[in-house]
CSV table of C-alpha atoms (C1' of nucleotides) in Angstrom, one decimal:
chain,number,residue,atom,x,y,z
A,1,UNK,CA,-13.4,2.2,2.4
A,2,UNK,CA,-12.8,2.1,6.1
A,3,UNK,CA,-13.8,4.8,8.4
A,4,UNK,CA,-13.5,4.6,11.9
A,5,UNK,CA,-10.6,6.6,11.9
A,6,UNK,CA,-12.1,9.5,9.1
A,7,UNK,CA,-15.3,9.3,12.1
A,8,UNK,CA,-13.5,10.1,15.1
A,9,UNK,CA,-11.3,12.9,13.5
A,10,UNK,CA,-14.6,14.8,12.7
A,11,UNK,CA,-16.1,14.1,15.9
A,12,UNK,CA,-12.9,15.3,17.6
A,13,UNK,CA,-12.6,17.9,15.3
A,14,UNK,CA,-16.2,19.5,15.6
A,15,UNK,CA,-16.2,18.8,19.3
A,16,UNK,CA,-13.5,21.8,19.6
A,17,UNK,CA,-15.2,24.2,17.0
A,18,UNK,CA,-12.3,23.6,14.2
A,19,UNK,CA,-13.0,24.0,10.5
A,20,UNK,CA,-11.6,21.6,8.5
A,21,UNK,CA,-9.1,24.4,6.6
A,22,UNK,CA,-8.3,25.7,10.4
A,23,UNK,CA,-7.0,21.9,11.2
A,24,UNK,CA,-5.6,21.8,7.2
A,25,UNK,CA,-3.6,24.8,8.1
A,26,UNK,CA,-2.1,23.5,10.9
A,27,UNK,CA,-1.2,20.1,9.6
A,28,UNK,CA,-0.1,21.9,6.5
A,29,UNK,CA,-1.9,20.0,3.7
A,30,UNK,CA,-5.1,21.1,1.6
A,31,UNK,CA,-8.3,21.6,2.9
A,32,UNK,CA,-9.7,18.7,1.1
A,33,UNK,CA,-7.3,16.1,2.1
A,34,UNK,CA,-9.0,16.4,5.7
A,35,UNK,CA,-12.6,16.4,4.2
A,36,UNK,CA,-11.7,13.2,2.4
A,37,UNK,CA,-9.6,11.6,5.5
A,38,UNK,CA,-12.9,12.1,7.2
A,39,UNK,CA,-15.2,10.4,4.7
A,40,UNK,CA,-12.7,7.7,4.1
A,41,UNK,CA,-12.0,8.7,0.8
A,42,UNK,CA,-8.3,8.9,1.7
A,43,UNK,CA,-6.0,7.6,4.2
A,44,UNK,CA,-3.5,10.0,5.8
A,45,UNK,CA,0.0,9.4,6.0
A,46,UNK,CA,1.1,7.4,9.5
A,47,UNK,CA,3.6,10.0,9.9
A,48,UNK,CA,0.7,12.9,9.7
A,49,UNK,CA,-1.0,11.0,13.1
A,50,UNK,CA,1.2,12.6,15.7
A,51,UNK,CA,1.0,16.1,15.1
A,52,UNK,CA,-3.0,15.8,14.4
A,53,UNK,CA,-3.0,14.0,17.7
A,54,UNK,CA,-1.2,17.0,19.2
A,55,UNK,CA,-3.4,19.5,17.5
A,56,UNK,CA,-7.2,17.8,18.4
A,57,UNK,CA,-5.9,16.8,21.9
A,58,UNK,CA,-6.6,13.5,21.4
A,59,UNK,CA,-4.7,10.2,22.7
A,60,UNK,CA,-1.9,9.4,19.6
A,61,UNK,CA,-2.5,5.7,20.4
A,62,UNK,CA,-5.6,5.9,20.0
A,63,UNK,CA,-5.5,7.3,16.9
A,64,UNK,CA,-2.5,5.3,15.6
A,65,UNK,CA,-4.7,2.1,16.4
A,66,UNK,CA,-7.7,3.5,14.5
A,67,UNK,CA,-5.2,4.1,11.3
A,68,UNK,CA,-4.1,0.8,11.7
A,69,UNK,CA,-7.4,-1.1,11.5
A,70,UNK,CA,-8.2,0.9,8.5
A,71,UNK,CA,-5.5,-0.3,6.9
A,72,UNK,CA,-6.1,-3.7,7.9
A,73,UNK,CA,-9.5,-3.9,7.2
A,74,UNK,CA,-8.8,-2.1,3.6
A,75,UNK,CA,-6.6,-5.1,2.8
A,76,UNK,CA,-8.8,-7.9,3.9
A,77,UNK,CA,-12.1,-7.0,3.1
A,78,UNK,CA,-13.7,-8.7,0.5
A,79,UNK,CA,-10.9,-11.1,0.5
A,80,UNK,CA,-12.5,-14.8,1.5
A,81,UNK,CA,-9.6,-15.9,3.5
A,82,UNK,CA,-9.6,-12.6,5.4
A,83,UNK,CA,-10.8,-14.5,8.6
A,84,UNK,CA,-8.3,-17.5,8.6
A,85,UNK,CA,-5.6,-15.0,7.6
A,86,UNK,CA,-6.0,-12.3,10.5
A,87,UNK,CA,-6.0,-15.1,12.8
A,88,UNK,CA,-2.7,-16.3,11.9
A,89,UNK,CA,-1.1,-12.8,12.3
A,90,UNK,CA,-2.8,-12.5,15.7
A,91,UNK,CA,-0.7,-15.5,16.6
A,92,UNK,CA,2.2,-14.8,14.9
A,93,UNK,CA,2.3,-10.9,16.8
A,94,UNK,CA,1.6,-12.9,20.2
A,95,UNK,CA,5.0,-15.2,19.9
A,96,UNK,CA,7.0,-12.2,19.8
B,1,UNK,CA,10.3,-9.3,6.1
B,2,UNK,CA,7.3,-12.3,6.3
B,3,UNK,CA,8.0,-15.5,5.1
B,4,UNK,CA,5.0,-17.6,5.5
B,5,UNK,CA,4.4,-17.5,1.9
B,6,UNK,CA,8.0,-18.1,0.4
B,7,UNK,CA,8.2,-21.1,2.5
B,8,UNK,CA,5.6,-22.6,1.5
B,9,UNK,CA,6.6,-22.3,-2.2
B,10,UNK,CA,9.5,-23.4,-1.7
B,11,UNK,CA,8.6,-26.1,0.1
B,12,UNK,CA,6.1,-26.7,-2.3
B,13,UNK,CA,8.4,-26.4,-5.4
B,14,UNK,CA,11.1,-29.0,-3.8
B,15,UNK,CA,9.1,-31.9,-3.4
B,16,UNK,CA,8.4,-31.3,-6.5
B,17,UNK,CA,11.7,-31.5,-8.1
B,18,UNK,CA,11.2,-27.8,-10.0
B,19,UNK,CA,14.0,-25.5,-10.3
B,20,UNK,CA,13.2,-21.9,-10.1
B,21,UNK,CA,13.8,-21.1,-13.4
B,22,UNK,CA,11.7,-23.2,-14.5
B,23,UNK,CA,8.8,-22.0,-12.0
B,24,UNK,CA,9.9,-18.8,-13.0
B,25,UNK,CA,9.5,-19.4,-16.7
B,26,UNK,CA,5.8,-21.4,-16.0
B,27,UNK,CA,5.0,-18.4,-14.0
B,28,UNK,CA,7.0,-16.3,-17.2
B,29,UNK,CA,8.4,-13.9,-14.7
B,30,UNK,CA,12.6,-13.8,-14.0
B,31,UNK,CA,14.6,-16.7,-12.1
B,32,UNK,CA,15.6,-13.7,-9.1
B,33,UNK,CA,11.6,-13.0,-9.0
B,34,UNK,CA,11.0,-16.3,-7.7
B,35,UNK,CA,14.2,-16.2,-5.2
B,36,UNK,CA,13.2,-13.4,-3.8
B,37,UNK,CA,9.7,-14.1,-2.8
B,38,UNK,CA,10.8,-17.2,-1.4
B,39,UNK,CA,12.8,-15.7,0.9
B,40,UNK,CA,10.5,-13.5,2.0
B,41,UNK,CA,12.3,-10.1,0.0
B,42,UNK,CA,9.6,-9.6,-2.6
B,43,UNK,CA,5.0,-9.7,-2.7
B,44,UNK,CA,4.2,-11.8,-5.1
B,45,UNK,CA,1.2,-9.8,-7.2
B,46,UNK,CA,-1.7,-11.1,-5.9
B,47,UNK,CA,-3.3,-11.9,-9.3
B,48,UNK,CA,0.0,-14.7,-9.9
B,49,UNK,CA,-1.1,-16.8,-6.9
B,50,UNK,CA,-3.6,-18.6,-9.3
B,51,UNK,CA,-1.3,-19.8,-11.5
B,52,UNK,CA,1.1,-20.4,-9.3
B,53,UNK,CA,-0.9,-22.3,-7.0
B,54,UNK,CA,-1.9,-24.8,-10.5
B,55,UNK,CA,1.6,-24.9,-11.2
B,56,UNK,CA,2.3,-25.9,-7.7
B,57,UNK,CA,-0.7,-28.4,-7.4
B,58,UNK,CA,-1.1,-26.5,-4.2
B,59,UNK,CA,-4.5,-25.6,-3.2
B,60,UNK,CA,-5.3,-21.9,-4.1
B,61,UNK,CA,-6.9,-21.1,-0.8
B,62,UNK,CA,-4.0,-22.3,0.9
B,63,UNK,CA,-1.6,-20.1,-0.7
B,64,UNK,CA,-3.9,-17.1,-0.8
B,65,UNK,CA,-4.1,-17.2,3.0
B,66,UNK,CA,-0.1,-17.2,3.3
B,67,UNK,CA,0.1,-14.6,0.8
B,68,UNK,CA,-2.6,-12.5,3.0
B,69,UNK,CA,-1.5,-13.0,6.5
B,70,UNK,CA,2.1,-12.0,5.4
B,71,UNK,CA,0.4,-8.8,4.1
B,72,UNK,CA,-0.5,-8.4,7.4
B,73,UNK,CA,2.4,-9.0,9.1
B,74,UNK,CA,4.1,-6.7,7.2
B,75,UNK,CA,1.6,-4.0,7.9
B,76,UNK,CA,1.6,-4.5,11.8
B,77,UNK,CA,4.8,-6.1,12.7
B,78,UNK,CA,6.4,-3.1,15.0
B,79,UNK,CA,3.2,-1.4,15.3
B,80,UNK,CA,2.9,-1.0,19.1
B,81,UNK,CA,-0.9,-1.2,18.7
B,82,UNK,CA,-0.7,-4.0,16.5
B,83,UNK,CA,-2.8,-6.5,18.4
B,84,UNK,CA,-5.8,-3.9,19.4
B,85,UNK,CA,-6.0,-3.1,15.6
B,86,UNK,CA,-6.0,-6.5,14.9
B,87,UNK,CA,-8.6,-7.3,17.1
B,88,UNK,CA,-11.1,-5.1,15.8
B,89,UNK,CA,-10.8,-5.9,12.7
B,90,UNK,CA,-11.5,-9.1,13.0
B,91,UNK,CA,-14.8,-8.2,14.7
B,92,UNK,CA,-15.6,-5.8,12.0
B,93,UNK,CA,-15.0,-8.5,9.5
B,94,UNK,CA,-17.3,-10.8,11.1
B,95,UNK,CA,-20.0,-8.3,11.7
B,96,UNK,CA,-20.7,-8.3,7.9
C,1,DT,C1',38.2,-26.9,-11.9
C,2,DT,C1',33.5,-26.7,-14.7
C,3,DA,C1',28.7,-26.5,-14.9
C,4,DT,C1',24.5,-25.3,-12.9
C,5,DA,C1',21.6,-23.2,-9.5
C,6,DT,C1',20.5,-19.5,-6.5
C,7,DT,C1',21.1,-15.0,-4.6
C,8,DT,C1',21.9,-10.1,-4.6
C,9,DG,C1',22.2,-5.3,-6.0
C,10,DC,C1',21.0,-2.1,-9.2
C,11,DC,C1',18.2,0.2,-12.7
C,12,DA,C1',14.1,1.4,-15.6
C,13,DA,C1',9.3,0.9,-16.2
C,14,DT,C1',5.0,1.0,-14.0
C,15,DA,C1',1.7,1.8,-10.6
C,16,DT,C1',0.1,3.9,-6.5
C,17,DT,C1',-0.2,7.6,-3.3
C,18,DT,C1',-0.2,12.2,-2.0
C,19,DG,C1',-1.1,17.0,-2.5
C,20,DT,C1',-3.0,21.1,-5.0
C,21,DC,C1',-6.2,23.5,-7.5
C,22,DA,C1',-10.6,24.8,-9.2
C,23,DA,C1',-15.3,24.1,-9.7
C,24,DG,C1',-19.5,22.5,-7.6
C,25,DA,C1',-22.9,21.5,-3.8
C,26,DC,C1',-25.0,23.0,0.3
C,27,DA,C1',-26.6,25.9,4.0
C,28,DA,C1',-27.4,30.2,6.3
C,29,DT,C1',-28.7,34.9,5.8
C,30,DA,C1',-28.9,39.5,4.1
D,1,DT,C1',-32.4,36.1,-5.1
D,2,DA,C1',-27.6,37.0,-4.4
D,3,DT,C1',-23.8,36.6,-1.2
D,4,DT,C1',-20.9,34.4,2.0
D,5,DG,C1',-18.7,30.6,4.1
D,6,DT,C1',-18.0,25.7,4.5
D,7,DC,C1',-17.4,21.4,2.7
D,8,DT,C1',-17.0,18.1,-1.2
D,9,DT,C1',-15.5,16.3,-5.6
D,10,DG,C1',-12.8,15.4,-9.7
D,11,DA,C1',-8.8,16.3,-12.5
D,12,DC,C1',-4.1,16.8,-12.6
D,13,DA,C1',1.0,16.7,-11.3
D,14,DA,C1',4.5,15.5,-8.2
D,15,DA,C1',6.4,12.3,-5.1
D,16,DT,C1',6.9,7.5,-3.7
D,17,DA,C1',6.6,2.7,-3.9
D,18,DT,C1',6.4,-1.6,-6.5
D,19,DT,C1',7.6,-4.6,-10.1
D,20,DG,C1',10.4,-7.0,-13.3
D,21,DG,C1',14.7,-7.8,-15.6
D,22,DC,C1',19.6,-7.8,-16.0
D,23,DA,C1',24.1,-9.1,-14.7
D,24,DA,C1',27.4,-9.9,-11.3
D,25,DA,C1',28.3,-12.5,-7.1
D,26,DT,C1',27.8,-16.5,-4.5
D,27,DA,C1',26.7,-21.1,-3.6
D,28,DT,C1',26.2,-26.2,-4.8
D,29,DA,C1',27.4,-30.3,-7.2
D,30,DA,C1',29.9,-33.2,-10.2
DNA sequence: TTATATTTGCCAATATTTGTCAAGACAATA
DNA sequence: TATTGTCTTGACAAATATTGGCAAATATAA
């Protein structure tokens, strides 16, 4: 599973001294749903970014891109055509 | 709602003078299934483009790519960050 | 019109995601 | 060793999303 997101929300969240049940408590879901973001295990809802933004400090586009690729990445990896298809997207985006 | 796929089935299953229902009935899923992921409403399972691509005498590479890249799409299109997150996964991907 | 093909909206079944809880692992330290 | 605090893990239930089918609506053709 992808990570890059999970990484940087432990390094953000250790650089400022927060447990993870401190930054559970304030974005109101269980203590272990943040261990697992950070390992990867889980993904976090889109809708969750903002306010954990908010509460680490951190940029929310920054973050929102780091959610993103994980998604992306999720969905393409292992897939053989992953290459040929993320291509065709970047294109696609750029018409717009 | 991407349509990179359903176009191409369609376009596939014209020239070849096949009516949906009985695409439908090769690929033993309902006539509105069929409809729909042409026009770009409904995913086709990932595990049907096989078939579908023997049925179609397309090649299955082709169609998986479609089917992929409109994942994509779906996932980024109106995602601000869209083409930053695109970017590195496709750098991740070819790291491996 | 009639007949046939396609589209659309809705529902039920299924699958996936999300969150909670409880138990377990681990480290620091009394 | 026992205790305390943090983090991790797995099982489960609740919430959400996806899927397929039906049937009515709409289009197309003869």
């Amino acid at each position: 599973m992808a990570t890059q997101f999970g990484e940087r929300i432990r390094e953000l969240r250790t650089k400022q001294n927060l447990l993870l049940r401190q930054l559970a408590s304030q974005l109101d879901v269980d203590t272990s749903i943040i261990s697992k973001v950070e390992r990867g295990d889980r993904q976090l809802k889109k809708e969750q970014i903002p306010l954990l933004a908010q509460i680490l400090k951190a940029d929310v586009e920054e973050l929102q891109t780091l959610w993103l690729a994980d998604q992306l990445y999720n969905m393409v990896q292992g897939e053989p055509m992953a290459d040929e298809a993320l291509k065709s997207v970047t294109k696609q985006i750029k018409k717009k």
